[in-house]
Amino acid sequence: MQDLPEIFGVAFSGGKDSTALLVALVALKEQIPGRLVALTVDEGISGYREDTIHHAKKVCRKLGVEHQIISFTELYGKNLDQLMEEPTHKACTICGILRRRALEVLAERMNIRLIVTGHNQDDHAQTTLMNALSADIKKVFAGTGRGGRFARRIKPFAEVSEREVSLYAIIAGLFKDLPECPYAGEALRGEVRHLLNGFEQVYPGSMRNAARVEEKIREKLKNTVSAPPLVTCRNCGWPGSDEICQVCKLLGPDWAMNKP
């Protein structure tokens, strides 16, 4: 019990997966030796994020969970909509990189060493196929053994289907059919999701098998391949796999001069 954290951070977007996760953790709070804190990243997507942020606040009030929010504007000086006025990458690439950093910064501010995320089995299956399409074996080992300033992450729903997670949120009375991100249509993940759902209908079990394959690859290659060692970004001072981190590559060298 001494190794368990005093604070459990819950990555909480306000969507069905993170809502179901928060409900489940609150139901188990007597078995969790620490307080729960919901961590929300506001990317600043007009016509979309306002509704999900509002729902996130409402859920946290109902469940009696502390809620902390960090925004792209606060951290980077611009929201995602502004960054997409002169895009250097697709929106989901930019958002993914900046959202991960924002969550890490918020966790560090709160002295949180463990973050619980709502990634489900379908998410893992999609990521597996996307990593295969990119042919980058480093992505298979991304996030393993990071340590240092990074909070450890766990995914309780990793073997639970998206349909089951949605059903749990509905039964809990906190499911809300929220609008889809306006940038989602250009993402590879949407096409991969459609493809895998089709396979699942014709070949039941495909989603589960795809979700598990990367774990099997890591197990087979754990003695020959590992995640690259962390180095300190020479621009912003944040740890990463390169001397210039992904955030600085996206935003350029000047953003770190004014970062909080």
Short mmCIF file of C-alpha atoms in Angstrom, two decimals:
data_model
loop_
_atom_site.label_atom_id
_atom_site.label_comp_id
_atom_site.label_asym_id
_atom_site.label_seq_id
_atom_site.Cartn_x
_atom_site.Cartn_y
_atom_site.Cartn_z
CA MET A 1 0.00 0.00 0.00
CA GLN A 2 2.96 2.34 0.52
CA ASP A 3 3.56 2.54 -3.24
CA LEU A 4 0.02 3.72 -4.01
CA PRO A 5 -0.39 7.45 -4.77
CA GLU A 6 -2.23 9.91 -2.56
CA ILE A 7 -3.98 11.44 -5.60
CA PHE A 8 -5.48 9.60 -8.57
CA GLY A 9 -5.77 11.82 -11.63
CA VAL A 10 -8.54 10.87 -14.05
CA ALA A 11 -8.16 12.07 -17.64
CA PHE A 12 -11.66 13.48 -18.09
CA SER A 13 -12.81 14.86 -21.44
CA GLY A 14 -16.49 14.70 -20.53
CA GLY A 15 -17.19 12.10 -23.24
CA LYS A 16 -18.81 8.71 -22.66
CA ASP A 17 -15.59 6.76 -21.97
CA SER A 18 -14.14 9.12 -19.39
CA THR A 19 -17.57 9.64 -17.83
CA ALA A 20 -18.05 5.89 -17.42
CA LEU A 21 -14.55 5.64 -15.97
CA LEU A 22 -15.16 8.39 -13.42
CA VAL A 23 -18.47 6.82 -12.38
CA ALA A 24 -16.77 3.45 -11.88
CA LEU A 25 -13.94 4.95 -9.83
CA VAL A 26 -16.35 6.89 -7.61
CA ALA A 27 -18.29 3.64 -7.03
CA LEU A 28 -15.01 2.08 -5.87
CA LYS A 29 -13.79 5.09 -3.88
CA GLU A 30 -13.76 3.21 -0.58
CA GLN A 31 -11.22 0.83 -2.12
CA ILE A 32 -9.05 3.64 -3.52
CA PRO A 33 -6.56 4.91 -0.91
CA GLY A 34 -6.47 8.47 -2.16
CA ARG A 35 -8.60 11.25 -3.54
CA LEU A 36 -9.80 11.45 -7.14
CA VAL A 37 -9.14 14.53 -9.25
CA ALA A 38 -10.68 14.89 -12.72
CA LEU A 39 -8.23 16.45 -15.20
CA THR A 40 -9.68 18.17 -18.27
CA VAL A 41 -7.84 19.70 -21.21
CA ASP A 42 -9.74 22.47 -23.02
CA GLU A 43 -8.40 22.55 -26.58
CA GLY A 44 -10.61 25.51 -27.48
CA ILE A 45 -12.62 24.04 -30.38
CA SER A 46 -15.52 26.35 -31.15
CA GLY A 47 -18.97 24.79 -31.38
CA TYR A 48 -17.78 21.57 -29.78
CA ARG A 49 -15.65 21.90 -26.68
CA GLU A 50 -18.06 24.23 -24.89
CA ASP A 51 -20.67 21.45 -24.67
CA THR A 52 -18.25 18.78 -23.50
CA ILE A 53 -16.63 21.08 -20.91
CA HIS A 54 -20.09 21.99 -19.60
CA HIS A 55 -21.00 18.31 -19.34
CA ALA A 56 -17.70 17.53 -17.61
CA LYS A 57 -18.33 20.20 -14.98
CA LYS A 58 -21.88 18.94 -14.45
CA VAL A 59 -20.73 15.33 -13.98
CA CYS A 60 -18.02 16.31 -11.51
CA ARG A 61 -20.49 18.35 -9.45
CA LYS A 62 -22.96 15.45 -9.39
CA LEU A 63 -20.30 12.93 -8.37
CA GLY A 64 -18.59 15.28 -5.91
CA VAL A 65 -15.20 15.01 -7.63
CA GLU A 66 -12.59 17.76 -7.66
CA HIS A 67 -12.19 19.12 -11.19
CA GLN A 68 -9.13 20.84 -12.66
CA ILE A 69 -9.05 22.33 -16.17
CA ILE A 70 -6.09 23.47 -18.27
CA SER A 71 -6.46 25.15 -21.66
CA PHE A 72 -4.36 25.31 -24.80
CA THR A 73 -4.64 29.11 -24.65
CA GLU A 74 -3.21 29.21 -21.13
CA LEU A 75 -0.36 26.87 -21.97
CA TYR A 76 0.47 27.63 -25.60
CA GLY A 77 -0.97 31.11 -26.17
CA LYS A 78 -3.41 29.85 -28.83
CA ASN A 79 -6.29 27.43 -28.98
CA LEU A 80 -6.59 24.67 -31.57
CA ASP A 81 -8.84 26.72 -33.85
CA GLN A 82 -6.23 29.48 -33.97
CA LEU A 83 -3.43 26.98 -34.58
CA MET A 84 -5.39 25.60 -37.53
CA GLU A 85 -5.57 28.99 -39.24
CA GLU A 86 -2.09 28.26 -40.63
CA PRO A 87 -1.80 24.50 -40.07
CA THR A 88 1.53 22.69 -40.20
CA HIS A 89 -0.04 19.28 -39.57
CA LYS A 90 -3.50 17.75 -39.43
CA ALA A 91 -5.62 18.90 -36.52
CA CYS A 92 -5.64 15.53 -34.75
CA THR A 93 -1.84 15.32 -34.87
CA ILE A 94 -1.47 18.79 -33.38
CA CYS A 95 -4.19 18.18 -30.81
CA GLY A 96 -2.80 14.81 -29.72
CA ILE A 97 0.72 16.14 -29.10
CA LEU A 98 -0.41 19.30 -27.30
CA ARG A 99 -3.13 17.55 -25.28
CA ARG A 100 -0.65 14.98 -23.94
CA ARG A 101 1.71 17.73 -22.79
CA ALA A 102 -1.13 19.74 -21.25
CA LEU A 103 -2.28 16.73 -19.24
CA GLU A 104 1.28 16.08 -18.06
CA VAL A 105 1.70 19.72 -17.01
CA LEU A 106 -1.59 19.69 -15.10
CA ALA A 107 -0.65 16.44 -13.36
CA GLU A 108 2.73 17.89 -12.36
CA ARG A 109 1.04 20.99 -10.94
CA MET A 110 -1.21 18.78 -8.81
CA ASN A 111 1.66 16.46 -7.80
CA ILE A 112 -0.19 13.58 -9.44
CA ARG A 113 1.93 10.50 -10.14
CA LEU A 114 -0.80 8.24 -11.54
CA ILE A 115 -3.28 9.08 -14.31
CA VAL A 116 -6.21 6.80 -15.10
CA THR A 117 -7.52 7.00 -18.68
CA GLY A 118 -10.70 5.73 -20.31
CA HIS A 119 -9.14 4.09 -23.36
CA ASN A 120 -11.23 1.06 -24.27
CA GLN A 121 -10.60 -2.10 -26.28
CA ASP A 122 -11.75 -0.48 -29.54
CA ASP A 123 -9.32 2.42 -29.01
CA HIS A 124 -6.44 -0.02 -28.61
CA ALA A 125 -7.45 -1.98 -31.70
CA GLN A 126 -7.56 1.22 -33.74
CA THR A 127 -4.18 2.37 -32.46
CA THR A 128 -2.65 -1.02 -33.26
CA LEU A 129 -3.78 -0.84 -36.88
CA MET A 130 -2.71 2.79 -37.22
CA ASN A 131 0.75 1.93 -35.89
CA ALA A 132 0.97 -0.93 -38.38
CA LEU A 133 0.05 1.42 -41.22
CA SER A 134 2.76 3.87 -40.15
CA ALA A 135 5.36 1.03 -40.01
CA ASP A 136 7.03 2.72 -37.04
CA ILE A 137 7.93 0.07 -34.47
CA LYS A 138 8.88 2.79 -31.94
CA LYS A 139 5.18 3.58 -31.54
CA VAL A 140 4.56 0.05 -30.31
CA PHE A 141 6.82 0.84 -27.34
CA ALA A 142 5.80 4.47 -26.88
CA GLY A 143 4.83 5.31 -23.31
CA THR A 144 6.49 2.25 -21.76
CA GLY A 145 8.96 2.80 -18.98
CA ARG A 146 8.94 6.60 -19.25
CA GLY A 147 9.30 7.48 -15.57
CA GLY A 148 10.95 10.72 -14.50
CA ARG A 149 8.54 13.66 -14.59
CA PHE A 150 5.84 11.62 -16.30
CA ALA A 151 2.95 10.30 -14.26
CA ARG A 152 2.33 6.58 -14.65
CA ARG A 153 -0.80 5.74 -16.65
CA ILE A 154 -3.24 2.88 -16.31
CA LYS A 155 -6.22 1.94 -18.51
CA PRO A 156 -8.88 -0.05 -16.63
CA PHE A 157 -11.15 -0.33 -19.71
CA ALA A 158 -8.42 -1.70 -22.00
CA GLU A 159 -10.23 -5.03 -22.37
CA VAL A 160 -13.77 -3.61 -22.37
CA SER A 161 -15.51 -2.90 -25.68
CA GLU A 162 -16.69 0.59 -26.58
CA ARG A 163 -20.27 -0.69 -26.68
CA GLU A 164 -20.04 -2.00 -23.11
CA VAL A 165 -18.52 1.25 -21.87
CA SER A 166 -21.34 3.24 -23.49
CA LEU A 167 -23.94 0.94 -21.94
CA TYR A 168 -22.40 1.45 -18.49
CA ALA A 169 -22.56 5.24 -18.91
CA ILE A 170 -26.23 4.96 -19.97
CA ILE A 171 -27.12 2.77 -16.97
CA ALA A 172 -25.37 5.26 -14.68
CA GLY A 173 -27.67 7.97 -16.07
CA LEU A 174 -24.76 10.17 -17.16
CA PHE A 175 -24.50 9.36 -20.86
CA LYS A 176 -25.00 12.35 -23.13
CA ASP A 177 -24.92 12.27 -26.90
CA LEU A 178 -22.41 15.06 -27.43
CA PRO A 179 -21.41 16.58 -30.78
CA GLU A 180 -18.46 15.09 -32.66
CA CYS A 181 -15.27 17.09 -32.95
CA PRO A 182 -15.40 19.04 -36.24
CA TYR A 183 -11.84 17.98 -37.02
CA ALA A 184 -12.53 14.25 -36.61
CA GLY A 185 -13.54 13.78 -40.24
CA GLU A 186 -9.99 14.28 -41.49
CA ALA A 187 -8.44 11.80 -39.04
CA LEU A 188 -7.11 8.38 -40.04
CA ARG A 189 -8.61 6.97 -36.85
CA GLY A 190 -12.14 7.46 -38.20
CA GLU A 191 -11.39 5.38 -41.29
CA VAL A 192 -9.67 2.71 -39.18
CA ARG A 193 -12.65 2.60 -36.79
CA HIS A 194 -15.04 2.05 -39.71
CA LEU A 195 -12.81 -0.70 -41.11
CA LEU A 196 -12.47 -2.55 -37.81
CA ASN A 197 -16.19 -2.30 -37.05
CA GLY A 198 -16.85 -3.94 -40.41
CA PHE A 199 -14.41 -6.75 -39.65
CA GLU A 200 -15.97 -7.26 -36.22
CA GLN A 201 -19.40 -7.76 -37.74
CA VAL A 202 -18.15 -10.36 -40.22
CA TYR A 203 -15.43 -11.92 -38.05
CA PRO A 204 -16.43 -11.59 -34.37
CA GLY A 205 -13.40 -11.26 -32.11
CA SER A 206 -11.37 -9.22 -34.58
CA MET A 207 -11.48 -6.13 -32.34
CA ARG A 208 -10.31 -8.06 -29.29
CA ASN A 209 -7.48 -9.75 -31.19
CA ALA A 210 -6.29 -6.49 -32.75
CA ALA A 211 -6.29 -4.81 -29.34
CA ARG A 212 -4.10 -7.55 -27.85
CA VAL A 213 -1.55 -7.93 -30.62
CA GLU A 214 0.73 -5.07 -29.53
CA GLU A 215 0.97 -6.52 -26.02
CA LYS A 216 2.09 -9.78 -27.59
CA ILE A 217 4.65 -7.95 -29.75
CA ARG A 218 6.04 -6.13 -26.71
CA GLU A 219 6.29 -9.38 -24.80
CA LYS A 220 8.14 -11.10 -27.66
CA LEU A 221 10.54 -8.21 -28.28
CA LYS A 222 11.02 -6.89 -24.75
CA ASN A 223 14.60 -8.17 -24.60
CA THR A 224 15.60 -6.82 -28.02
CA VAL A 225 13.63 -3.58 -28.48
CA SER A 226 12.82 -0.93 -25.91
CA ALA A 227 11.54 2.62 -25.76
CA PRO A 228 14.25 5.23 -26.51
CA PRO A 229 15.81 6.85 -23.44
CA LEU A 230 14.42 10.21 -22.42
CA VAL A 231 16.44 13.35 -23.06
CA THR A 232 15.76 16.94 -22.07
CA CYS A 233 14.44 19.24 -24.78
CA ARG A 234 17.05 21.96 -25.28
CA ASN A 235 14.30 24.48 -26.02
CA CYS A 236 11.62 24.05 -23.33
CA GLY A 237 13.36 21.70 -20.88
CA TRP A 238 10.66 19.01 -21.03
CA PRO A 239 11.75 15.35 -21.30
CA GLY A 240 11.21 13.51 -24.58
CA SER A 241 12.78 11.15 -27.06
CA ASP A 242 14.60 13.87 -29.08
CA GLU A 243 16.69 16.91 -28.22
CA ILE A 244 13.80 18.99 -29.60
CA CYS A 245 10.47 17.74 -28.27
CA GLN A 246 7.35 17.27 -30.40
CA VAL A 247 5.66 20.33 -28.89
CA CYS A 248 8.57 22.59 -29.81
CA LYS A 249 8.73 21.09 -33.28
CA LEU A 250 5.08 22.01 -33.73
CA LEU A 251 5.07 25.46 -32.14
CA GLY A 252 8.57 26.61 -32.98
CA PRO A 253 11.41 27.73 -30.70
CA ASP A 254 9.80 30.96 -29.45
CA TRP A 255 6.74 29.57 -27.65
CA ALA A 256 8.75 28.26 -24.70
CA MET A 257 10.04 31.76 -23.89
CA ASN A 258 6.56 32.76 -22.68
CA LYS A 259 5.35 29.42 -21.35
CA PRO A 260 3.99 29.37 -17.79
#
